[in-house]
Every structure is written in structure tokens, then in C-alpha cells.
CSV table of N, CA and C in Angstrom, one decimal:
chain,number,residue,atom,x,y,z
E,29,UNK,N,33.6,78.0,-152.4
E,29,UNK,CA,33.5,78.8,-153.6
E,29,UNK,C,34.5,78.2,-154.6
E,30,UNK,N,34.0,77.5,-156.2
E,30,UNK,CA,34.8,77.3,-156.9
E,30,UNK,C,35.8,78.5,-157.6
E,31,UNK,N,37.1,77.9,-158.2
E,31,UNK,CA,37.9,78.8,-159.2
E,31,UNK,C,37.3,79.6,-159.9
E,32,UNK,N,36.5,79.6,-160.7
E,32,UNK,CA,35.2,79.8,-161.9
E,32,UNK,C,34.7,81.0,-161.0
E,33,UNK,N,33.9,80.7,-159.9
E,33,UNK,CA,33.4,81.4,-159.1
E,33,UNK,C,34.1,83.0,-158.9
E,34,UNK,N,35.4,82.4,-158.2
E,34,UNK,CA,36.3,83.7,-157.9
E,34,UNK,C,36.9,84.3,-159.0
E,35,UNK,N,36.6,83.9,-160.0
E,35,UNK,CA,37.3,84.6,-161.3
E,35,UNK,C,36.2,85.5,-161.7
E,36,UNK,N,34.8,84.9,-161.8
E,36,UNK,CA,33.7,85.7,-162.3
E,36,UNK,C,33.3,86.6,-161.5
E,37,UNK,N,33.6,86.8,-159.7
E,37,UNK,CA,33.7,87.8,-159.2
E,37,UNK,C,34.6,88.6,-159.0
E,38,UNK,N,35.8,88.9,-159.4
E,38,UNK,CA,37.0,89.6,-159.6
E,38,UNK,C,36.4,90.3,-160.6
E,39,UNK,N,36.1,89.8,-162.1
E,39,UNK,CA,35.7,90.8,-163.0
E,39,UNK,C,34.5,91.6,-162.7
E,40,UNK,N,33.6,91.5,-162.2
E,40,UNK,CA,32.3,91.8,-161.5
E,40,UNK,C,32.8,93.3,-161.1
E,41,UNK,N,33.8,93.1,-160.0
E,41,UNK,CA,34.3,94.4,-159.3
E,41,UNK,C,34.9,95.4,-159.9
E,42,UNK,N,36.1,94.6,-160.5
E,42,UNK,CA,37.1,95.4,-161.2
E,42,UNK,C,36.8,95.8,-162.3
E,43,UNK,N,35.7,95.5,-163.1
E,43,UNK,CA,35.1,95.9,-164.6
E,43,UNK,C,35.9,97.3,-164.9
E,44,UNK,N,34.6,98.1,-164.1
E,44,UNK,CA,34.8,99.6,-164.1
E,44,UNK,C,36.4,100.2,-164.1
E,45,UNK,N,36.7,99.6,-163.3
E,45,UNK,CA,38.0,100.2,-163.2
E,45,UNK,C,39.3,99.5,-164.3
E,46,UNK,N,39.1,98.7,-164.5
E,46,UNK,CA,40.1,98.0,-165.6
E,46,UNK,C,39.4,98.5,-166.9
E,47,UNK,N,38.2,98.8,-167.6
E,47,UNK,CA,37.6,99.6,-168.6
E,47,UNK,C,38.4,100.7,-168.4
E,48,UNK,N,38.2,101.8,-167.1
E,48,UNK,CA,38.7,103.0,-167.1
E,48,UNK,C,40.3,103.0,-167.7
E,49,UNK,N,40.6,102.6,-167.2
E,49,UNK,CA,42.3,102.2,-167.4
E,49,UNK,C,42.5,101.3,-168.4
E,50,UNK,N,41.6,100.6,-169.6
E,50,UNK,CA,42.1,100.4,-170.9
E,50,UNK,C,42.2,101.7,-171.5
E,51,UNK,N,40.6,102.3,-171.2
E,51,UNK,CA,40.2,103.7,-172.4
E,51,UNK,C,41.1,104.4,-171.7
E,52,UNK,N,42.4,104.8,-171.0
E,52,UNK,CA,43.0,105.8,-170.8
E,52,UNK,C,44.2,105.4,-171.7
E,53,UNK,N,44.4,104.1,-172.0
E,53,UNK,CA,46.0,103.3,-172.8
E,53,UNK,C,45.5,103.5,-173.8
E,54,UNK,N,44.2,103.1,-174.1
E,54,UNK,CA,44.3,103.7,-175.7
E,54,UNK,C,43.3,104.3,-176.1
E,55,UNK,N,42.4,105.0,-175.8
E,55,UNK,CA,42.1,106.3,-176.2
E,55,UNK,C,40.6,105.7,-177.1
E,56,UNK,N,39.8,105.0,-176.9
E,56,UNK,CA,38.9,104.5,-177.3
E,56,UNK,C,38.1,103.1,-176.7
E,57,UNK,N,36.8,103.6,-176.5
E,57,UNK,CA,36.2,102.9,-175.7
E,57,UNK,C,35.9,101.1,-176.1
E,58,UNK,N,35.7,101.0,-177.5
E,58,UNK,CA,35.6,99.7,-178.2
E,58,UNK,C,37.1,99.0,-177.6
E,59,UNK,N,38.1,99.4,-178.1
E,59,UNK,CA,39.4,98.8,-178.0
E,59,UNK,C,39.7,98.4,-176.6
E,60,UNK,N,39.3,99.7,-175.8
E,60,UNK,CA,39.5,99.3,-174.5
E,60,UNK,C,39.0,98.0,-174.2
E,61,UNK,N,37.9,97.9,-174.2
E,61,UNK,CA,36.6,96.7,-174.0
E,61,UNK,C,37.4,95.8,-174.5
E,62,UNK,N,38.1,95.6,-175.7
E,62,UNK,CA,38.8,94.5,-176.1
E,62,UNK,C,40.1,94.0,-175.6
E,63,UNK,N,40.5,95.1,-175.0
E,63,UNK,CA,42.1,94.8,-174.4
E,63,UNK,C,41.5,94.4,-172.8
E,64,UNK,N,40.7,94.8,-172.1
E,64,UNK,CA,40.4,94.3,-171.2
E,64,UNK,C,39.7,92.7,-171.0
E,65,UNK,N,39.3,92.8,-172.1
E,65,UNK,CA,38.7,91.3,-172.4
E,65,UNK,C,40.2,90.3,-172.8
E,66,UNK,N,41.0,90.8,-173.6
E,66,UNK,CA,42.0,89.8,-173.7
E,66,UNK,C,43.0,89.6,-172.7
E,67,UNK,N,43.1,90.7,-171.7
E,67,UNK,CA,44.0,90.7,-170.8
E,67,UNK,C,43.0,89.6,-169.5
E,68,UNK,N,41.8,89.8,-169.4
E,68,UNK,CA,41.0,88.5,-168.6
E,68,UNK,C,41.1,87.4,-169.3
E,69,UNK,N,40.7,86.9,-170.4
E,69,UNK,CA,41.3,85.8,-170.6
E,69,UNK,C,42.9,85.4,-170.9
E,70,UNK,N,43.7,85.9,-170.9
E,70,UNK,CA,45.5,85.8,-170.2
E,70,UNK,C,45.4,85.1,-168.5
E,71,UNK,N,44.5,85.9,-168.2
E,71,UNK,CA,44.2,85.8,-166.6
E,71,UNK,C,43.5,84.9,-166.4
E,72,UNK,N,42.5,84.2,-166.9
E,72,UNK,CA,41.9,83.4,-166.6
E,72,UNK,C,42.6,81.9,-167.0
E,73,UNK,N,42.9,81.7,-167.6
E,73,UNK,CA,44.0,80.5,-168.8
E,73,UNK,C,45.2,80.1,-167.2
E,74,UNK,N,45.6,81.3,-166.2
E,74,UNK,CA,46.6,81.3,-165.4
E,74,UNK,C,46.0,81.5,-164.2
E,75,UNK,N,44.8,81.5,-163.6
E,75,UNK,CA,44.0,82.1,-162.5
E,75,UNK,C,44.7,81.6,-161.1
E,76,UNK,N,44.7,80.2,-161.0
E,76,UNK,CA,45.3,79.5,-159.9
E,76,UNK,C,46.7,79.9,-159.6
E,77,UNK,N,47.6,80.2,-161.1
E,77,UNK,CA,48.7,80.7,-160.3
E,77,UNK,C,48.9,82.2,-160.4
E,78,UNK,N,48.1,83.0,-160.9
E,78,UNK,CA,47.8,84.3,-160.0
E,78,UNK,C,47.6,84.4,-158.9
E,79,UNK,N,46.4,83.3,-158.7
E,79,UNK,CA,46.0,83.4,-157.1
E,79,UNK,C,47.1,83.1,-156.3
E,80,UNK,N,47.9,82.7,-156.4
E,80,UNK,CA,49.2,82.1,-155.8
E,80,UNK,C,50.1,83.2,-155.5
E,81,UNK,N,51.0,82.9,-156.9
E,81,UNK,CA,52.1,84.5,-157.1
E,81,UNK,C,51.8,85.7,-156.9
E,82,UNK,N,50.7,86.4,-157.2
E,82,UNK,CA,50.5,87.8,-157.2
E,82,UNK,C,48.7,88.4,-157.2
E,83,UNK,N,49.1,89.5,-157.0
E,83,UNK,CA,48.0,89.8,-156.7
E,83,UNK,C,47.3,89.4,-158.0
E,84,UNK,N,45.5,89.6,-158.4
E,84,UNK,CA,45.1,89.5,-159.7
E,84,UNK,C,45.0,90.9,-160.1
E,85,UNK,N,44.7,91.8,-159.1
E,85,UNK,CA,44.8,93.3,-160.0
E,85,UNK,C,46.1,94.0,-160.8
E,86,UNK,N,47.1,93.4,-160.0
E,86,UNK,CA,48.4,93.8,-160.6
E,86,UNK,C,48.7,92.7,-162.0
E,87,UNK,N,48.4,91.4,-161.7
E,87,UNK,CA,48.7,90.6,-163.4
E,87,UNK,C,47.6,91.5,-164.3
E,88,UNK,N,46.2,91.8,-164.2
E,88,UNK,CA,45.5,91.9,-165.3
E,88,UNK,C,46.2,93.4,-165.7
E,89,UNK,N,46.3,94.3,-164.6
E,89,UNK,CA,47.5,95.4,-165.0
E,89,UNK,C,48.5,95.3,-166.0
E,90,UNK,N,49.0,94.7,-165.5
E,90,UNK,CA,50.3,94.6,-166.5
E,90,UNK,C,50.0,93.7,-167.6
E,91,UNK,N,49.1,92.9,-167.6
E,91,UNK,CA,48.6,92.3,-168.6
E,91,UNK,C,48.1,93.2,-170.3
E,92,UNK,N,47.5,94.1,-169.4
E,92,UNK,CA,46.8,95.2,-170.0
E,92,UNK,C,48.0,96.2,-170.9
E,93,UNK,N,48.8,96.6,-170.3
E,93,UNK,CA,50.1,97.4,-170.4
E,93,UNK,C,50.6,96.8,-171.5
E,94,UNK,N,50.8,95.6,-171.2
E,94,UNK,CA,51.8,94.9,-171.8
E,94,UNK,C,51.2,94.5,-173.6
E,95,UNK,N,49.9,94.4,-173.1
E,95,UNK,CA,48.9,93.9,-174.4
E,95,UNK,C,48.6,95.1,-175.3
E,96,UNK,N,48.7,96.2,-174.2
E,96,UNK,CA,48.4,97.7,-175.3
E,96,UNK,C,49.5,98.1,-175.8
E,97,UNK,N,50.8,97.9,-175.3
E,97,UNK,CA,52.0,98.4,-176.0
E,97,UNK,C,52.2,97.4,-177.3
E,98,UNK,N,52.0,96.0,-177.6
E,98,UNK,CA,51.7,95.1,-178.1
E,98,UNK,C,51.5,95.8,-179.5
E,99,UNK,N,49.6,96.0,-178.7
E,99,UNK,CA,49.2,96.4,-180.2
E,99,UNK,C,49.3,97.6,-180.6
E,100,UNK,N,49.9,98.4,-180.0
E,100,UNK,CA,50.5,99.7,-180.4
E,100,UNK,C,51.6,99.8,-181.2
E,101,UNK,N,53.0,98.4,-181.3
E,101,UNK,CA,53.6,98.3,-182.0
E,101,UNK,C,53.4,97.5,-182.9
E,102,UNK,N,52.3,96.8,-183.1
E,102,UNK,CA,52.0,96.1,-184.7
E,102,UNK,C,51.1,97.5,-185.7
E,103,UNK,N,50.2,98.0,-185.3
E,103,UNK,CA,49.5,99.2,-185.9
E,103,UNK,C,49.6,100.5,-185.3
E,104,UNK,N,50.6,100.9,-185.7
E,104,UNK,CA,50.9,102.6,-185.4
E,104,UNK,C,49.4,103.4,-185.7
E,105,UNK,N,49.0,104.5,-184.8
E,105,UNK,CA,48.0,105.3,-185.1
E,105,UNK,C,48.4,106.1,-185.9
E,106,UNK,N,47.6,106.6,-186.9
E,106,UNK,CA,47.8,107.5,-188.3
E,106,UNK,C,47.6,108.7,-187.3
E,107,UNK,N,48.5,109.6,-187.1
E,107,UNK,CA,48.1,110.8,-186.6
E,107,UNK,C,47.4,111.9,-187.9
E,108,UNK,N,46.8,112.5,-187.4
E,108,UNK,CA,45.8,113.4,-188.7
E,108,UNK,C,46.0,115.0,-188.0
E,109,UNK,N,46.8,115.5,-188.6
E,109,UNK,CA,46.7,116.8,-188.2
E,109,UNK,C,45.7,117.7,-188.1
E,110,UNK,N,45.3,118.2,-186.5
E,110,UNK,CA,43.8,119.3,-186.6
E,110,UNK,C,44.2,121.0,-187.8
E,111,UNK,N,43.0,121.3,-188.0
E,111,UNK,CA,43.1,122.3,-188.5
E,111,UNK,C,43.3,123.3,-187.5
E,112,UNK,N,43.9,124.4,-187.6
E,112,UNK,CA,43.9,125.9,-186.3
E,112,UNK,C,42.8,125.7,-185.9
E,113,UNK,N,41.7,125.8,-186.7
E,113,UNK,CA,40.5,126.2,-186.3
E,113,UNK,C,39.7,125.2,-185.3
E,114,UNK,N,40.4,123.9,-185.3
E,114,UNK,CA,39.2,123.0,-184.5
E,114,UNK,C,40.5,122.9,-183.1
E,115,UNK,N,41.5,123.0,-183.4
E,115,UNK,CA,42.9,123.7,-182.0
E,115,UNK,C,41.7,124.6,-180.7
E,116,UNK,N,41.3,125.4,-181.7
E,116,UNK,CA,40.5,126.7,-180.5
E,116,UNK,C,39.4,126.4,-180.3
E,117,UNK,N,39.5,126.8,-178.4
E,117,UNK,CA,38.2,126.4,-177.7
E,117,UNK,C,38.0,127.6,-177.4
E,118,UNK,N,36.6,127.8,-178.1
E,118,UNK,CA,35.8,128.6,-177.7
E,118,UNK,C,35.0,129.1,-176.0
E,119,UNK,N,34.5,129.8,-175.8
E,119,UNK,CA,34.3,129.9,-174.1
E,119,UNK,C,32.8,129.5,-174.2
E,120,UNK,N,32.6,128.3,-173.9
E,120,UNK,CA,31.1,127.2,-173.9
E,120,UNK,C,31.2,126.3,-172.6
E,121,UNK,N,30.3,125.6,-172.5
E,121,UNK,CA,30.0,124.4,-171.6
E,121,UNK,C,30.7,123.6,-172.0
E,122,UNK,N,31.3,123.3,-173.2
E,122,UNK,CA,32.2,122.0,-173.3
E,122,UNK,C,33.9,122.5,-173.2
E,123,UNK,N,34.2,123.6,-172.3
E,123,UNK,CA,35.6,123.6,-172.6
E,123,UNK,C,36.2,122.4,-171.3
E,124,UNK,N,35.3,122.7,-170.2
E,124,UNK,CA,36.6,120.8,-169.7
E,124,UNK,C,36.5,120.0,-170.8
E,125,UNK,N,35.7,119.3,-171.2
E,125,UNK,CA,36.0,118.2,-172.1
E,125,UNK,C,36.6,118.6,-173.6
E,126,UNK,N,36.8,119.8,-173.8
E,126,UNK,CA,37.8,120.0,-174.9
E,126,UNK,C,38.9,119.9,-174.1
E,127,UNK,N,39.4,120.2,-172.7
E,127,UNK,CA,40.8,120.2,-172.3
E,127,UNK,C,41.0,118.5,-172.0
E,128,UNK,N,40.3,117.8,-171.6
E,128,UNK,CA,40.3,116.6,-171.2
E,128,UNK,C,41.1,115.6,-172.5
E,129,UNK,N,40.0,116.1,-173.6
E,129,UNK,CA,40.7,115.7,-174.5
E,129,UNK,C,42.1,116.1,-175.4
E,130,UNK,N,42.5,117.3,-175.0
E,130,UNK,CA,43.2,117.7,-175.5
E,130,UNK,C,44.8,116.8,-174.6
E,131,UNK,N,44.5,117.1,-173.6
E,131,UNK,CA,45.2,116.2,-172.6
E,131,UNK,C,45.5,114.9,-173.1
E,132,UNK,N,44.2,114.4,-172.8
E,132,UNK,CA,44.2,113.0,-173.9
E,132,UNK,C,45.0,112.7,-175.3
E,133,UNK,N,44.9,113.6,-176.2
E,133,UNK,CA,45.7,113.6,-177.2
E,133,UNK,C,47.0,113.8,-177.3
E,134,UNK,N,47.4,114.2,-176.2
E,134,UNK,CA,49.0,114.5,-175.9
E,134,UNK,C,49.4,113.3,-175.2
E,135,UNK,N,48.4,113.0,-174.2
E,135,UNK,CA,48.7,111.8,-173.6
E,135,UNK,C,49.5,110.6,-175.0
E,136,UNK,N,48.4,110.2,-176.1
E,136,UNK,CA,48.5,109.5,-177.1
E,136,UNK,C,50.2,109.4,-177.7
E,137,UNK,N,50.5,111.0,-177.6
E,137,UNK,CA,52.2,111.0,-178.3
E,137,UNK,C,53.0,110.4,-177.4
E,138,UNK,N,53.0,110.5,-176.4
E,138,UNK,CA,54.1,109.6,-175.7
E,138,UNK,C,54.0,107.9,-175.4
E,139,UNK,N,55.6,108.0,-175.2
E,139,UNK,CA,55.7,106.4,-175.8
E,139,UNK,C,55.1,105.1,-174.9
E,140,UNK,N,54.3,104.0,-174.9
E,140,UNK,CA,53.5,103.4,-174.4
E,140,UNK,C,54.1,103.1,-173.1
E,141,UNK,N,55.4,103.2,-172.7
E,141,UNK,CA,55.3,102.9,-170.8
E,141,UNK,C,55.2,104.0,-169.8
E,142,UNK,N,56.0,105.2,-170.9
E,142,UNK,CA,55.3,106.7,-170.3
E,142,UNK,C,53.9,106.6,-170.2
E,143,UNK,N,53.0,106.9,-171.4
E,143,UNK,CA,51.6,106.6,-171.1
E,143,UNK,C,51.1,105.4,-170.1
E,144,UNK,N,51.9,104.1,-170.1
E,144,UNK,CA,51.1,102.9,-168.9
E,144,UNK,C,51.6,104.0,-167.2
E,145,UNK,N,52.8,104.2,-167.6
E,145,UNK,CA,53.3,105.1,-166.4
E,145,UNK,C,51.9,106.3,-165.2
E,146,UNK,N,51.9,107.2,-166.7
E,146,UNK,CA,51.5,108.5,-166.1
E,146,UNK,C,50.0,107.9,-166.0
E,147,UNK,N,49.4,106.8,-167.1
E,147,UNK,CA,47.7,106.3,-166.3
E,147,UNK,C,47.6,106.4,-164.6
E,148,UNK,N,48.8,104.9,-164.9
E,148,UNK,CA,48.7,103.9,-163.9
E,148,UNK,C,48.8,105.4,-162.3
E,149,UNK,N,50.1,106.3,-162.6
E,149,UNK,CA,50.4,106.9,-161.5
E,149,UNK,C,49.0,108.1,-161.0
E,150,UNK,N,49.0,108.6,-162.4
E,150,UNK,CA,48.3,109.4,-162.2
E,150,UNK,C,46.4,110.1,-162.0
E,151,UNK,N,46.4,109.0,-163.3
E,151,UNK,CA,44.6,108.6,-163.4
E,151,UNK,C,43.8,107.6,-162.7
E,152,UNK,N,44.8,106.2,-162.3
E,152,UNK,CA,44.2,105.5,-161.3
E,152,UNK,C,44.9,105.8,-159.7
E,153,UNK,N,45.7,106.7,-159.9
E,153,UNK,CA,46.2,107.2,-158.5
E,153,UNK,C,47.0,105.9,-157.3
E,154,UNK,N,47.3,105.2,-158.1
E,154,UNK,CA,48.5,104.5,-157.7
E,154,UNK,C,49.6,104.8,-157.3
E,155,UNK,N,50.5,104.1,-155.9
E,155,UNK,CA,51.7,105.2,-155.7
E,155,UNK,C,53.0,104.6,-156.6
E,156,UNK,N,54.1,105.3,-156.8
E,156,UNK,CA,54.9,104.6,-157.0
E,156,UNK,C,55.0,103.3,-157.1
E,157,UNK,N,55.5,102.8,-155.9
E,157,UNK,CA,55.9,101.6,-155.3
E,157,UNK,C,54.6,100.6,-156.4
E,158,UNK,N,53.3,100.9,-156.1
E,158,UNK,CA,52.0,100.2,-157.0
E,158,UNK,C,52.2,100.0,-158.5
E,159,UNK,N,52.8,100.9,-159.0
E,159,UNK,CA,52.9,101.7,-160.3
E,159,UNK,C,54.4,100.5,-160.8
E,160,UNK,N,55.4,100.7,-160.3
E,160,UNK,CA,56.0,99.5,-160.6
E,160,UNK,C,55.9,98.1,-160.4
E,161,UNK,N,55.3,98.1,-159.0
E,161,UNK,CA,55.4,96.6,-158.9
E,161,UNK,C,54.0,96.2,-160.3
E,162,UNK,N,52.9,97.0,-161.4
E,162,UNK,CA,52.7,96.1,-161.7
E,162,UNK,C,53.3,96.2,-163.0
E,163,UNK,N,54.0,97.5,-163.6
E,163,UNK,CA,55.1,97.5,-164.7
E,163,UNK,C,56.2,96.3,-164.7
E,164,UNK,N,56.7,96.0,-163.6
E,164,UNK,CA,57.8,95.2,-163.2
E,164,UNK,C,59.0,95.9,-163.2
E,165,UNK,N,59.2,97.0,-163.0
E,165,UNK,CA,60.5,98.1,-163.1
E,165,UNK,C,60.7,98.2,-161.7
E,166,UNK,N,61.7,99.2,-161.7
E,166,UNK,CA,62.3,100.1,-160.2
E,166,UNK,C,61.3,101.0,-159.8
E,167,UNK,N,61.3,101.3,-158.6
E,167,UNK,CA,60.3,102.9,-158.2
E,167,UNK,C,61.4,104.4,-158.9
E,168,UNK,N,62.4,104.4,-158.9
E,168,UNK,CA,63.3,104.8,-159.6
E,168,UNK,C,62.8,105.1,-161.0
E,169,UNK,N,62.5,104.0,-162.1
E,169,UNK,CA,62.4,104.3,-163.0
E,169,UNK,C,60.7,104.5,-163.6
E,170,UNK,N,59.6,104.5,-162.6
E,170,UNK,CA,58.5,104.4,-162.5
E,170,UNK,C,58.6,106.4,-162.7
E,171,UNK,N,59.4,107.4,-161.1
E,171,UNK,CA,59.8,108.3,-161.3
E,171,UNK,C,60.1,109.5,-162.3
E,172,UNK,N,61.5,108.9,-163.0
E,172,UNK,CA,61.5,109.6,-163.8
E,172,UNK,C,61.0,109.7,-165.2
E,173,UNK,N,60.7,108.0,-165.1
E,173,UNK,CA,59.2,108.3,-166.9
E,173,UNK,C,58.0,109.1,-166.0
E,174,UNK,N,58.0,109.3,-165.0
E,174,UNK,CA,56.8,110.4,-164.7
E,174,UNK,C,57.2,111.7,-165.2
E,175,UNK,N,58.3,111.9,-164.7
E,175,UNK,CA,58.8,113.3,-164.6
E,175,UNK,C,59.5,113.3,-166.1
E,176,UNK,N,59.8,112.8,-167.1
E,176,UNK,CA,59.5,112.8,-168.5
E,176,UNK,C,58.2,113.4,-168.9
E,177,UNK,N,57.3,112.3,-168.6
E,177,UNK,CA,56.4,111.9,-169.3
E,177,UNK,C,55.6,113.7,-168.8
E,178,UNK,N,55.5,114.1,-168.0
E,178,UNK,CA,55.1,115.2,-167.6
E,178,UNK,C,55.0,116.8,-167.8
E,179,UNK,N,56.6,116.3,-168.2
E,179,UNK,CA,57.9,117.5,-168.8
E,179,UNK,C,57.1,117.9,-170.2
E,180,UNK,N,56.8,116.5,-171.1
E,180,UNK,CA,56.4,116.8,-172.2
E,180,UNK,C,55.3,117.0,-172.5
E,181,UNK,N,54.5,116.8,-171.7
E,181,UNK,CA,53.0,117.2,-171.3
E,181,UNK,C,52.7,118.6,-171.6
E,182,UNK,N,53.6,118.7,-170.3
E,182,UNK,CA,53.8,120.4,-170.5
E,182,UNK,C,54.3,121.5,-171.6
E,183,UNK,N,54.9,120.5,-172.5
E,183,UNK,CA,55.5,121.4,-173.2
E,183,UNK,C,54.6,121.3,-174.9
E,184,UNK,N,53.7,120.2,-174.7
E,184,UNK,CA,53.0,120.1,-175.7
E,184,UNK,C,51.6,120.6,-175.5
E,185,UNK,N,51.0,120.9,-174.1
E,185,UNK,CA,50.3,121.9,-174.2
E,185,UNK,C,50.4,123.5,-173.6
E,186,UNK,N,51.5,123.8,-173.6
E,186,UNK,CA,51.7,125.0,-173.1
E,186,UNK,C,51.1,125.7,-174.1
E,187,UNK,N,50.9,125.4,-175.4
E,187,UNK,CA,50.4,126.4,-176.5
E,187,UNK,C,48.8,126.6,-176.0
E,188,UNK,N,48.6,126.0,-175.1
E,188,UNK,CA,47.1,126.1,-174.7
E,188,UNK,C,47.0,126.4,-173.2
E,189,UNK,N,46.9,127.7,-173.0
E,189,UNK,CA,46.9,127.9,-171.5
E,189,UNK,C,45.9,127.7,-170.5
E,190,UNK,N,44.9,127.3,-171.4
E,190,UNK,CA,43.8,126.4,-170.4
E,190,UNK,C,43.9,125.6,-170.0
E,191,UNK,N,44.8,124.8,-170.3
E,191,UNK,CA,45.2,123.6,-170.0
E,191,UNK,C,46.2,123.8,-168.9
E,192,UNK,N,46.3,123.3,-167.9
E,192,UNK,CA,47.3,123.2,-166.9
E,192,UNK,C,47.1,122.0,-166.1
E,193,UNK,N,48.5,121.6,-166.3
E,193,UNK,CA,48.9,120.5,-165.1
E,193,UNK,C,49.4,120.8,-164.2
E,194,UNK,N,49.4,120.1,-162.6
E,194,UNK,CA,49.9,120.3,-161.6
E,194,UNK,C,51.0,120.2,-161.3
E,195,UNK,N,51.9,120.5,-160.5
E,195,UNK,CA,53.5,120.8,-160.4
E,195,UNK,C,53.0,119.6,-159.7
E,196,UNK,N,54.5,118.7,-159.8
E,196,UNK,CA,54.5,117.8,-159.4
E,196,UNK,C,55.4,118.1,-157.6
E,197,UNK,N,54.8,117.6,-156.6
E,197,UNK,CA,55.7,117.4,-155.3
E,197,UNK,C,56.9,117.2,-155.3
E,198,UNK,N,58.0,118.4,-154.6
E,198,UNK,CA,59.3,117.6,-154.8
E,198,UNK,C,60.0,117.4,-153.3
């Protein structure tokens, strides 16, 4: 099996799940698609010595992280304040996905390694140890931007008591 070969089946597998984990960094499915696409070709340009040094799921990871904080600090999102009225969920079939996204939108205020943090730890269910080696940090500091990142979670939707997050294990 050629290079070419194993590169086009890496993406094959991992699509789904590197999509999922763009649209969780930044909050839209187009951009995702595009941050996933530039973080494979980063990866592809270096394939041989991914294959070598490191895993490829952990480079296109941090690739990804690294590319979304990127463009997060050239174009800041205009935040647009909701009105009270679009705030309240009504009791319908769509209140998970008003919480989901409300989640989501809080997710958005914190700062891009909290957010790569709490994805990587918590939405693709990575442990620690995973979570940094593909940040490139300590498991130490993987930790407590969780336990930040989580703190403020909570404190920004507490005004919504449908919303609950899970106590974290201590």
C-alpha cells in the first residue's frame, strides 16, 4: 500500500469524527469542514513524518486546535446579544436542542484552549493523559483548564436551570 493510499484511508475513517470535533471548536458546520480540510492538508504536506513521530490522530488534533485558535484570533466573533424573549425555552420537543445549544454558546465564550480542552476531554471523551499529549501541555494543566473551563460553564448557565452539567469526579 502506497503513502497516498494510507493517507486517503485515515481520512475515510476519521472524517466523522474530526468534522464532529471541528463543529464543536467552532460552532458551525461550513467552517468546520474547512478547518478540517486545512488541518489534512498540514497533514498531508508532513504524512511520512507523522507516520513516524506521532500518531496521525493526535497531529490532525492539534492541528485542528491550533488552526482554530488561529482563526479565532485574526476574526473575533461579533457577539449579538439575545433578546429575554428568545433566552426562554418554552416546554416543546425542541428543549434538548435549545439546551445543547445553549451549552454551545457558552461553550463559544471561553477562551480557545479551554474550549480545545473541554471538546477534546469531554465531547470526544478523551482521557487526560490523550487530551494533552495532543494539546502538547501537562496532564496538570489539561486539569485545571477543565476545572476552569467548567466552573464557568456553570456559572454562565446557572441562570438556566435546565441546563445542568455533571459534577465532575474528585
Amino acid at each position: 500500500m502506497e503513502a497516498g493510499d494510507d493517507f486517503q484511508l485515515f481520512v475515510r475513517e476519521q472524517w466523522p469524527r474530526l468534522l464532529r470535533t471541528a463543529y464543536l471548536l467552532t460552532g458551525d458546520r461550513g467552517t468546520a469542514e474547512d478547518l478540517v480540510q486545512s488541518a489534512l492538508e498540514k497533514t498531508h504536506r508532513r504524512w511520512s513524518q507523522v507516520l513516524r513521530k506521532d500518531s496521525p490522530e493526535v497531529y490532525v488534533r492539534r492541528a485542528m486546535v491550533n488552526t482554530a485558535a488561529s482563526w479565532w484570533r485574526r476574526r473575533r466573533p461579533i457577539e449579538v446579544p439575545l433578546l429575554a424573549s428568545d433566552a426562554t425555552a418554552g416546554p416543546d420537543a425542541y428543549l434538548q436542542i435549545e439546551q445543547r445549544q445553549q451549552l454551545l454558546v457558552a461553550l463559544r465564550r471561553l477562551p480557545p484552549r479551554t474550549q480545545a480542552v473541554l471538546v477534546l476531554r469531554y465531547f470526544e471523551d478523551l482521557s487526560e493523559a490523550e487530551t494533552a499529549r495532543i494539546l502538547g501541555c501537562s496532564v496538570g494543566s489539561v486539569k485545571s483548564q477543565a476545572s476552569r473551563g467548567l466552573a464557568r460553564l456553570r456559572t454562565d448557565l446557572s441562570g438556566n436551570p435546565s441546563v445542568r452539567l455533571q459534577e465532575e469526579p474528585t
